[in-house]
Short mmCIF file of C-alpha atoms in Angstrom, two decimals:
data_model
loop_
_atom_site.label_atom_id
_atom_site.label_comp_id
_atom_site.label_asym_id
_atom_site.label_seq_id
_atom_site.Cartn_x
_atom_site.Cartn_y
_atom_site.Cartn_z
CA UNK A 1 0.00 0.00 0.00
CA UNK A 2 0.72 3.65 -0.48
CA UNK A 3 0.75 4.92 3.42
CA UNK A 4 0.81 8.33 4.51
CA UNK A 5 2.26 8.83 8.11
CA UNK A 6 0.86 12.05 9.43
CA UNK A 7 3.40 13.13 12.42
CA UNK A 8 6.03 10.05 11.29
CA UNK A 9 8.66 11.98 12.73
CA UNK A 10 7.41 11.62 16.69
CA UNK A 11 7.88 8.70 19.20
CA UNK A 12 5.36 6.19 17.50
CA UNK A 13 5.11 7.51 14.22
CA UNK A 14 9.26 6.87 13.64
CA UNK A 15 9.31 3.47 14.81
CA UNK A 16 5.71 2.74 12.54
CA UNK A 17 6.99 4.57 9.55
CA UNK A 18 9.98 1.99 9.87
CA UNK A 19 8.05 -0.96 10.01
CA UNK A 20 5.99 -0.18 7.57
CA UNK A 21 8.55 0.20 5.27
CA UNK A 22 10.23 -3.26 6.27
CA UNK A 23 7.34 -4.95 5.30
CA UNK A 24 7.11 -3.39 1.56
CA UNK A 25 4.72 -0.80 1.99
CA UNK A 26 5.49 3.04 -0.05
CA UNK A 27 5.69 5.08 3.38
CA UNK A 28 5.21 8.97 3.35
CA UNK A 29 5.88 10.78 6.13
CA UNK A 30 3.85 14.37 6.74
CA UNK A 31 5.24 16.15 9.82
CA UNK A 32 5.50 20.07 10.91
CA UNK A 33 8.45 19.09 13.16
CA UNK A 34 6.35 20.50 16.07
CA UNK A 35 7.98 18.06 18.25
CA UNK A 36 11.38 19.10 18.26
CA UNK A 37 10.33 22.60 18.26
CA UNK A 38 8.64 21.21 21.92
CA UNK A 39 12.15 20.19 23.01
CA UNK A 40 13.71 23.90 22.15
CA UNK A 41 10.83 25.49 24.25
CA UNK A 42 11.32 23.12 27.19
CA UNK A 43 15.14 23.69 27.21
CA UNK A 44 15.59 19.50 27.42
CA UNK A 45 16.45 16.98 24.46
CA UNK A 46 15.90 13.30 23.65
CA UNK A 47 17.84 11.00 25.35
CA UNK A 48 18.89 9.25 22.70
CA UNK A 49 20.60 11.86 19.98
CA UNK A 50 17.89 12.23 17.01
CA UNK A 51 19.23 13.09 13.40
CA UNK A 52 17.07 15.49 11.46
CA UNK A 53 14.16 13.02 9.69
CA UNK A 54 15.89 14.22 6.54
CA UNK A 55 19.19 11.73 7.87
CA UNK A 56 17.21 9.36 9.28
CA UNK A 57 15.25 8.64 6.11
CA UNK A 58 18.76 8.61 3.89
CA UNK A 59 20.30 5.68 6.60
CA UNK A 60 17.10 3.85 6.45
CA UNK A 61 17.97 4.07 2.47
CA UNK A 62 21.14 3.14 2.67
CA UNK A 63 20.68 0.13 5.08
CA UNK A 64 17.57 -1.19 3.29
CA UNK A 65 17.09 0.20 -0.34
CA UNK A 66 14.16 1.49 0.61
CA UNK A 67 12.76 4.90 0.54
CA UNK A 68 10.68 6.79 3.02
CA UNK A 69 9.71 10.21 1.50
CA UNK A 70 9.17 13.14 3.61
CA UNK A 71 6.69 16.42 3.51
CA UNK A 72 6.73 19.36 5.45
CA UNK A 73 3.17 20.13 6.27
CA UNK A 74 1.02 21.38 8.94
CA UNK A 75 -1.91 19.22 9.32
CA UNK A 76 -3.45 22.43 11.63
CA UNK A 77 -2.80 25.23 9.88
CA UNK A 78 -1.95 24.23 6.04
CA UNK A 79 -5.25 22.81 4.91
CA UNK A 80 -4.91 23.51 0.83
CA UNK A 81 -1.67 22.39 0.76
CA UNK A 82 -2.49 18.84 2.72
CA UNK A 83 -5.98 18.64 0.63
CA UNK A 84 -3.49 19.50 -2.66
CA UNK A 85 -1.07 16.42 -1.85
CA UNK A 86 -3.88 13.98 -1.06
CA UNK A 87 -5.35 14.80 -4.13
CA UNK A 88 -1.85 14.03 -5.83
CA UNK A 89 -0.46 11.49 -4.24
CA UNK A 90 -3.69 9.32 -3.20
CA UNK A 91 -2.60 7.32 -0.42
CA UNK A 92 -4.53 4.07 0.31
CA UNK A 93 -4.33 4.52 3.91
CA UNK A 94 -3.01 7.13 6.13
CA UNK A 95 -1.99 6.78 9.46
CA UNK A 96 -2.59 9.97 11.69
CA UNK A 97 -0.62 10.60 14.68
CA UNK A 98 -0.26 14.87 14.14
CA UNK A 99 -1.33 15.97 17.95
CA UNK A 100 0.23 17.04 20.41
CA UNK A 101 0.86 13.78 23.25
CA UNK A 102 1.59 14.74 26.38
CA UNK A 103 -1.29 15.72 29.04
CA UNK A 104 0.78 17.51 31.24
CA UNK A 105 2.23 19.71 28.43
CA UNK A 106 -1.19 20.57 27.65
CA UNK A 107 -1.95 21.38 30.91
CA UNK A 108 1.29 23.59 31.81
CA UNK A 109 -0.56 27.06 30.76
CA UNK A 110 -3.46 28.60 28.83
CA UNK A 111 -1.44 29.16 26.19
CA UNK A 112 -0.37 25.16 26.22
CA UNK A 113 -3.84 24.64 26.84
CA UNK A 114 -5.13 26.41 23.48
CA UNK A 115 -2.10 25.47 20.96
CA UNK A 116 -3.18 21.22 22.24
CA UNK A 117 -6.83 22.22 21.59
CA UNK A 118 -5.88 24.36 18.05
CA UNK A 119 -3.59 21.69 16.97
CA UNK A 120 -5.27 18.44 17.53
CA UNK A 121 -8.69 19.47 16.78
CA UNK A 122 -8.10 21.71 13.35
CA UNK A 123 -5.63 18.42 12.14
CA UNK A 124 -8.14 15.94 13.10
CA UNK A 125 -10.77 18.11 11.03
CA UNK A 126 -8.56 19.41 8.20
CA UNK A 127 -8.05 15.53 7.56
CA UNK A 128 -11.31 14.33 7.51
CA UNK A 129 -12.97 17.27 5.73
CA UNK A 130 -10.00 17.12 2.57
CA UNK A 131 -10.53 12.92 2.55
CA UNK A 132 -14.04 14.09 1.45
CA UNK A 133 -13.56 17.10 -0.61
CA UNK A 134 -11.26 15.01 -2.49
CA UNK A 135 -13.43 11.62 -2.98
CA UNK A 136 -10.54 9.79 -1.13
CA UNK A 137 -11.88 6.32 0.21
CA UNK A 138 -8.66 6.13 1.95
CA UNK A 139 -8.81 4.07 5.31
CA UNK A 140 -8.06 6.26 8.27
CA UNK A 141 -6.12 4.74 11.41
CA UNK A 142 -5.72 7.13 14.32
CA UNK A 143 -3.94 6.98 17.62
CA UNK A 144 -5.95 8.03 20.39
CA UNK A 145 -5.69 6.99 23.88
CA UNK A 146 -7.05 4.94 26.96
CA UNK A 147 -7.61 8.00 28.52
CA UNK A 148 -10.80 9.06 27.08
CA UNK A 149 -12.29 6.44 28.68
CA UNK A 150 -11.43 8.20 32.19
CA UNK A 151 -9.84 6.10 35.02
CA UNK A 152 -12.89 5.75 37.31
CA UNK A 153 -13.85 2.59 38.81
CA UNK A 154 -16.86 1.34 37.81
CA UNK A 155 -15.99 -2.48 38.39
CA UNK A 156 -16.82 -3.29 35.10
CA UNK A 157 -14.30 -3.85 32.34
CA UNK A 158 -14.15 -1.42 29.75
CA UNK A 159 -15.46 -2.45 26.49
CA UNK A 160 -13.94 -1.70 22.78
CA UNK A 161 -15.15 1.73 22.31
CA UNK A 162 -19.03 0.96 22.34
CA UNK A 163 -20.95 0.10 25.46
CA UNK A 164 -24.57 -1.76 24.87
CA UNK A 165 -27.29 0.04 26.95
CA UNK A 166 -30.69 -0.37 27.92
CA UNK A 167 -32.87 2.69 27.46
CA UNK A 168 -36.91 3.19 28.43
CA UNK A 169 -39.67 4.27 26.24
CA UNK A 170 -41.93 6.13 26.42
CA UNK A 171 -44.20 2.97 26.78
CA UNK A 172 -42.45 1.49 29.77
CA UNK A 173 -40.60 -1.05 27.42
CA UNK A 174 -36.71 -0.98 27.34
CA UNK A 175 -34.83 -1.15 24.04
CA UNK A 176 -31.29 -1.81 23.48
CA UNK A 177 -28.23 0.53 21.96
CA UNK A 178 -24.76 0.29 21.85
CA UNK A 179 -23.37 3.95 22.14
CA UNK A 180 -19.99 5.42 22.51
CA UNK A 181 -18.07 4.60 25.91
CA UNK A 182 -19.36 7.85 27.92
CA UNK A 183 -16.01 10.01 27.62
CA UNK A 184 -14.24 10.88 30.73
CA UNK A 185 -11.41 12.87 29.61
CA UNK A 186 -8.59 13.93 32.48
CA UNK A 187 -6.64 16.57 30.91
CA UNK A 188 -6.93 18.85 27.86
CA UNK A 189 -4.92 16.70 26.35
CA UNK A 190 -7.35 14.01 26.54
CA UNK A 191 -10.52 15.54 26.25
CA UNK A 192 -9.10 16.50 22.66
CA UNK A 193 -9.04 13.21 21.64
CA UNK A 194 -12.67 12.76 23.22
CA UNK A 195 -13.46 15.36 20.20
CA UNK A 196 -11.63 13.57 17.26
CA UNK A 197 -13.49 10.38 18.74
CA UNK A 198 -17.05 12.63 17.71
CA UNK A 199 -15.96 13.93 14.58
CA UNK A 200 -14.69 10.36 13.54
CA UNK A 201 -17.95 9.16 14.47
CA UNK A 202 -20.06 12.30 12.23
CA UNK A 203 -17.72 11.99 9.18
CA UNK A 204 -18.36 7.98 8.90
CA UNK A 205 -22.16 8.10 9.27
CA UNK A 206 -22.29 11.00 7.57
CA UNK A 207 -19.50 10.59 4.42
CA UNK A 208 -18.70 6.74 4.57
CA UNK A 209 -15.37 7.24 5.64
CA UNK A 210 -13.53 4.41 6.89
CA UNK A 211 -11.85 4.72 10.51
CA UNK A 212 -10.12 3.14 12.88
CA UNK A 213 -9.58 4.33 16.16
CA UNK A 214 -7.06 2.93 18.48
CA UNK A 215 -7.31 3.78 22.01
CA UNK A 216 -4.10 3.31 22.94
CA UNK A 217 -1.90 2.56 26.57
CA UNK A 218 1.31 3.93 27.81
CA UNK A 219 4.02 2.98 25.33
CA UNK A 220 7.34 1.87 26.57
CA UNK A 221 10.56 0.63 25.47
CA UNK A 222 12.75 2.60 23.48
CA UNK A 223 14.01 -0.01 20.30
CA UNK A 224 11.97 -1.99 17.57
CA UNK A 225 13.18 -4.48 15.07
CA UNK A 226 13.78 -1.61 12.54
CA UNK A 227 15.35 0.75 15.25
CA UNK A 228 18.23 -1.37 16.25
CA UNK A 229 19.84 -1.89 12.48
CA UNK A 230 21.74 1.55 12.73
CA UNK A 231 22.42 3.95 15.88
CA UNK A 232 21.44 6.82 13.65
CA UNK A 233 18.01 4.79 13.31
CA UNK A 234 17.27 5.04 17.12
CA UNK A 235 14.00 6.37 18.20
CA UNK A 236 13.55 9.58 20.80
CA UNK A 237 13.36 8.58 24.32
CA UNK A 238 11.75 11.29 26.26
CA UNK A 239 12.54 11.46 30.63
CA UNK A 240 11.51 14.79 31.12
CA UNK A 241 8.48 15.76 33.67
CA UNK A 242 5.83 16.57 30.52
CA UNK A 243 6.98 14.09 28.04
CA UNK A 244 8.23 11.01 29.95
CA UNK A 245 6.22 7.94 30.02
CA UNK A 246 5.79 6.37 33.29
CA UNK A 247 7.62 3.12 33.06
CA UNK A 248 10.43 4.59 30.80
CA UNK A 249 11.10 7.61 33.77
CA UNK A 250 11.33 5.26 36.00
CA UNK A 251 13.76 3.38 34.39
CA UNK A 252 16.25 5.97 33.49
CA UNK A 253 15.84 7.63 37.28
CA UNK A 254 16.89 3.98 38.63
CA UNK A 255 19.75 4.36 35.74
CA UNK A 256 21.68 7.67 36.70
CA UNK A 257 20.72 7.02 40.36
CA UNK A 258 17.82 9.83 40.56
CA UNK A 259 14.87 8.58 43.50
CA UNK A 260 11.75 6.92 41.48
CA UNK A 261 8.85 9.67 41.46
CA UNK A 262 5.74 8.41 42.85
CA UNK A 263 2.98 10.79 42.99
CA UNK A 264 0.25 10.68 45.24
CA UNK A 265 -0.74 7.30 46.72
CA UNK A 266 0.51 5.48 43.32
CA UNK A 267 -2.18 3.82 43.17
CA UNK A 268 -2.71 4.75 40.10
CA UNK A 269 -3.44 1.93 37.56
CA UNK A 270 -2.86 2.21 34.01
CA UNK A 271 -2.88 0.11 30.46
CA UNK A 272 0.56 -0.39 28.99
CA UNK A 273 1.56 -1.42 25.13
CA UNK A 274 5.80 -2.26 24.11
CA UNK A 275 6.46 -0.10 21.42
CA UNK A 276 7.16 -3.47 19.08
CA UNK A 277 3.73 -4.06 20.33
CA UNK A 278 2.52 -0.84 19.18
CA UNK A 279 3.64 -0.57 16.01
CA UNK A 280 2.44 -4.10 15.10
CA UNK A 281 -1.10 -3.06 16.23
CA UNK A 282 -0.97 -0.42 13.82
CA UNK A 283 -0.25 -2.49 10.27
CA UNK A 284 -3.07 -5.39 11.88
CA UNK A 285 -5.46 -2.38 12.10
CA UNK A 286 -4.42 -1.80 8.40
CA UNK A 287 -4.79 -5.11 7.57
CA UNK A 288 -8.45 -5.22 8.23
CA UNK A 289 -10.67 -1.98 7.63
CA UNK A 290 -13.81 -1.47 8.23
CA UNK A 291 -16.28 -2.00 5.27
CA UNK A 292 -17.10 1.44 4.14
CA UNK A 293 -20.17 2.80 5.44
CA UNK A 294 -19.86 1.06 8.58
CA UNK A 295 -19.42 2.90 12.37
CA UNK A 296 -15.87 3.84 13.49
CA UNK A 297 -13.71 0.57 14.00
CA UNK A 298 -12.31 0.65 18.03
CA UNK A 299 -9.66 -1.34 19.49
CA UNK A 300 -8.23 -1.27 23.03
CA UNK A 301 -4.65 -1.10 22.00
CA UNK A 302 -3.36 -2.38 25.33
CA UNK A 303 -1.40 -5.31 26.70
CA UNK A 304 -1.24 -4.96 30.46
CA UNK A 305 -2.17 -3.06 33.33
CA UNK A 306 -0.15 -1.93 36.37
CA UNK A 307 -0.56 0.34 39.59
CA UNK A 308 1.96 3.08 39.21
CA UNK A 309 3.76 1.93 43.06
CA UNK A 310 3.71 -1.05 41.98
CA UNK A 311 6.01 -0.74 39.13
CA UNK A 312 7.89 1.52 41.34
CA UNK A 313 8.40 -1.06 43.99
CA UNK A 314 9.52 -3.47 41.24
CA UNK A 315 12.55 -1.47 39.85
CA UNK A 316 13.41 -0.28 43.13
CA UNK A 317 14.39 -4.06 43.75
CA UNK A 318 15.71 -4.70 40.97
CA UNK A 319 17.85 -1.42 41.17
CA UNK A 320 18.31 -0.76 44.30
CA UNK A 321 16.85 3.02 43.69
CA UNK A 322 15.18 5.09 46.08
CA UNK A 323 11.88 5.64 45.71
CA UNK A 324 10.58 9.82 46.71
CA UNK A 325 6.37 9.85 47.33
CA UNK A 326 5.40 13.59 46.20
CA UNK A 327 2.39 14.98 45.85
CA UNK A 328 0.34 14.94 42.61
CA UNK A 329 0.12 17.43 39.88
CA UNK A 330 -2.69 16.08 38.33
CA UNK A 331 -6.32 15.96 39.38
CA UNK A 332 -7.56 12.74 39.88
CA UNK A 333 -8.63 9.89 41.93
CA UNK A 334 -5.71 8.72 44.66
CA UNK A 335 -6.94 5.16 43.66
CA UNK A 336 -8.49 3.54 41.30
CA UNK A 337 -8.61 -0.03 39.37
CA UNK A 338 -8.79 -0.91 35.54
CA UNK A 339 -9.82 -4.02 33.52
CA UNK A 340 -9.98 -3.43 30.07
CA UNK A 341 -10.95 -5.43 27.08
CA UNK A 342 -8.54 -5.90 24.24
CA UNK A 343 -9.64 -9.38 22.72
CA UNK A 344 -9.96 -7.96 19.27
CA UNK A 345 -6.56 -7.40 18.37
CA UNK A 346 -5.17 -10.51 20.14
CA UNK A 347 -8.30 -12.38 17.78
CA UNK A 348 -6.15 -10.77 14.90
CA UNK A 349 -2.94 -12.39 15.92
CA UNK A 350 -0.93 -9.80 18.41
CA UNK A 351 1.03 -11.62 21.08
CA UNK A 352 1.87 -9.70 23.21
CA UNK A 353 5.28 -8.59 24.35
CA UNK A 354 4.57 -7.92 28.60
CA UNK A 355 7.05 -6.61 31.18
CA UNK A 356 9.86 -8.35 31.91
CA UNK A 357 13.74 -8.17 33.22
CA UNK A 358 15.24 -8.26 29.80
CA UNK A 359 13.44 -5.38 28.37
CA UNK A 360 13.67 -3.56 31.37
CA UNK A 361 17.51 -3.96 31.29
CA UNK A 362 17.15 -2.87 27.95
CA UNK A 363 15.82 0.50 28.62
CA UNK A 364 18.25 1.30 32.20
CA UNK A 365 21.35 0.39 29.60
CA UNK A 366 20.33 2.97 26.78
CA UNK A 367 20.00 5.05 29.61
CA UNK A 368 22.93 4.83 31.21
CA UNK A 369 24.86 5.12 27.70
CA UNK A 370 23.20 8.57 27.28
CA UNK A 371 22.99 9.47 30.82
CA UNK A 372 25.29 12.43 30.42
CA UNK A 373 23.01 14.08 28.10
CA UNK A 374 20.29 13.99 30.94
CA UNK A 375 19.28 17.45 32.15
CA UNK A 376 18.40 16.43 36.04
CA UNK A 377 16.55 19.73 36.88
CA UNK A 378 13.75 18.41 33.91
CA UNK A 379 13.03 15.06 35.41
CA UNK A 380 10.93 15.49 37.96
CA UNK A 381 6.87 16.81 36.60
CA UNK A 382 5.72 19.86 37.84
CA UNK A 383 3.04 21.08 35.28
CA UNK A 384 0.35 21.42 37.45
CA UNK A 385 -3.77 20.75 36.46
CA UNK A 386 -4.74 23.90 38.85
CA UNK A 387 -3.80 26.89 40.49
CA UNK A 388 -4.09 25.40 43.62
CA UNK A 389 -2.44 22.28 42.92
CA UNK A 390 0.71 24.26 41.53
CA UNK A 391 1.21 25.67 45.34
CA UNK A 392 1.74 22.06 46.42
CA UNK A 393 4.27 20.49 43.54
CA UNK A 394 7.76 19.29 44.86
CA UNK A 395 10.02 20.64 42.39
CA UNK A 396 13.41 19.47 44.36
CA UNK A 397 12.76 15.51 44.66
CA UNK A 398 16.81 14.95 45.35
CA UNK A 399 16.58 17.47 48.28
CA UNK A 400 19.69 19.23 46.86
CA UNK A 401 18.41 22.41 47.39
CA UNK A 402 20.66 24.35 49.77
CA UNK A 403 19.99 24.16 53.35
CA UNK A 404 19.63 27.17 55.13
CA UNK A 405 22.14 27.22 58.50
CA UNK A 406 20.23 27.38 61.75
#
């Protein structure tokens, strides 16, 4: 197939983009670069060094004959010129990962707050409205996240997107619907991918467009098949407070000896995907569209789930780090439990990759390679979800501030 990768140059679209073009696929990557732009606003880099996408694409020519071509476009803000190279180029399916990721980025300011709501929401539409304009029956597969499901405890596992109800007539007698999984969004972040899951919803009943929606876990892990065949090939590894995933933060604090950051309680539980496992999700969601016509395609992309202390607790033995309970920058429950439903994609033939030592050691050795290019005044996460929680946030979790004499 001819794929187009919107935002192929961030920490899932790389590694797809790669794998995609391993398994003989013409791969086009459509990025504004937005995310290294992030890391020059922050003042903190990748872990791993990162070529410009313009290198990476010539190494992953060299080492395989095979060519990933890349276009500088704005998904948000350059609307004739994405609608002009869809109407050129034709893609068969296009693979949209163009918003901004992190939740506490979004939630750092207003400003933060209105560029993640501007950016996700005006790409998600400028997509969907040119796929029509055009008369592209392209299929549609879109990242979005576990989190607009909310992580409330309703002791019920979570279904695959729709949720069958039972609603009462006027005439007393009950009749059944499956409807969207009520959204629950926790940060700005999130509740913009509560939006794209509405607009993917209008733009199939009302244009036939075919979409697939994966509601995605935590990734972690830093290398893929494709990744490992040339250091210049690696993908971003992100440790900072806004941008850090859980498990991977963890693992580089136990690596350059910083103490594990546990907010709140840490109890805390949350899905989890291996980035192998991630981009494998992706070309089985490919594999098998949704007729045209039919409602928005859903998959739980998950693997696992873990309480945040507990995966502390478990690389504190195995590392021997510290472990520093702060208080919690983000708004939600101290507590709360989370059984999901992911049998669709393990009915296509995923098998799952799930935490274990090997991996682990994996991650805490790329770490401690690239430790010197760590920044330690940007690990810990103080991007706060109100004014009142900001008063609160432990910005010094090492205690090295100095001590005044008494």
């Amino acid at each position: 197939m001819k794929i187009a990768v919107m935002g192929g140059d961030g920490f899932v679209g790389w590694p797809t983009s790669l794998h995609l073009s391993d398994a003989g696929h013409d791969v086009h990557i459509l990025d504004n670069l937005s995310r290294r732009w992030i890391d020059t606003e922050l003042g903190v880099q990748s872990l791993t060094p990162m070529d410009s996408i313009q290198e990476r694409t010539r190494i992953w020519h060299a080492e395989t004959g095979r060519r990933i071509h890349f276009n500088l476009i704005d998904l948000a803000k350059d609307y004739e010129l994405l609608k002009k190279w869809l109407a050129e180029e034709r893609p068969d399916a296009i693979i949209h990962f163009a918003e901004q990721r992190a939740a506490p980025y979004s939630m750092k300011s207003d400003r933060h707050k209105n560029y993640t709501v501007n950016n996700n929401v005006s790409a998600t539409h400028n997509l969907l409205n040119a796929l029509v304009e055009i008369g592209l029956d392209a299929h549609l597969v879109h990242l979005g996240t576990m989190g607009v499901y909310g992580y409330s405890t309703v002791g019920a596992a979570i279904p695959e997107g729709y949720l069958p109800v039972g609603i009462e007539t006027t005439e007393g007698e009950t009749v059944s619907q499956e409807i969207l999984y009520p959204a629950n969004p926790g940060s700005i972040y999130h509740m913009t991918k509560c939006l794209d899951q509405l607009l993917f919803q209008f733009y199939a009943k009302n244009d036939g467009l075919r979409i697939t929606d994966l509601h995605q876990g935590i990734v972690w892990g830093t290398h893929t098949e494709q990744t490992r065949r040339h250091p210049q090939l690696v993908n971003r590894f992100d440790y900072d407070g806004d941008y850090g995933t859980v498990l991977n933060r963890f693992l580089i604090q136990a690596a350059i000896g910083y103490p594990l950051t546990v907010h709140g309680t840490g109890g805390q539980t949350r899905a989890f995907i291996h980035i192998q496992d991630s981009v494998r999700c992706i070309e089985i969601a490919l594999n098998n569209p949704p007729a045209r016509g039919s409602r928005v395609e859903i998959f739980n992309q998950m693997t696992e789930t873990h309480r945040v202390r507990d995966l502390a607790e478990m690389i504190a033995k195995i590392s021997g780090a510290d472990i520093a309970w702060l208080p919690n920058p983000r708004k939600e429950a101290a507590e709360n439990d989370l059984i999901v439903k992911n049998e669709k994609l393990l009915g296509l033939g995923l098998q799952p990759i799930t935490l274990q030592g090997g991996l682990l050691e994996e991650i805490v050795d790329v770490a401690k390679k690239f430790a010197y290019r760590v920044d330690r005044s940007r690990v810990p996460a103080v991007s706060a979800w109100t004014k009142d929680i900001a008063r609160t946030i432990n910005r010094d979790p090492e205690g090295k501030k100095l001590k005044s004499v008494s």
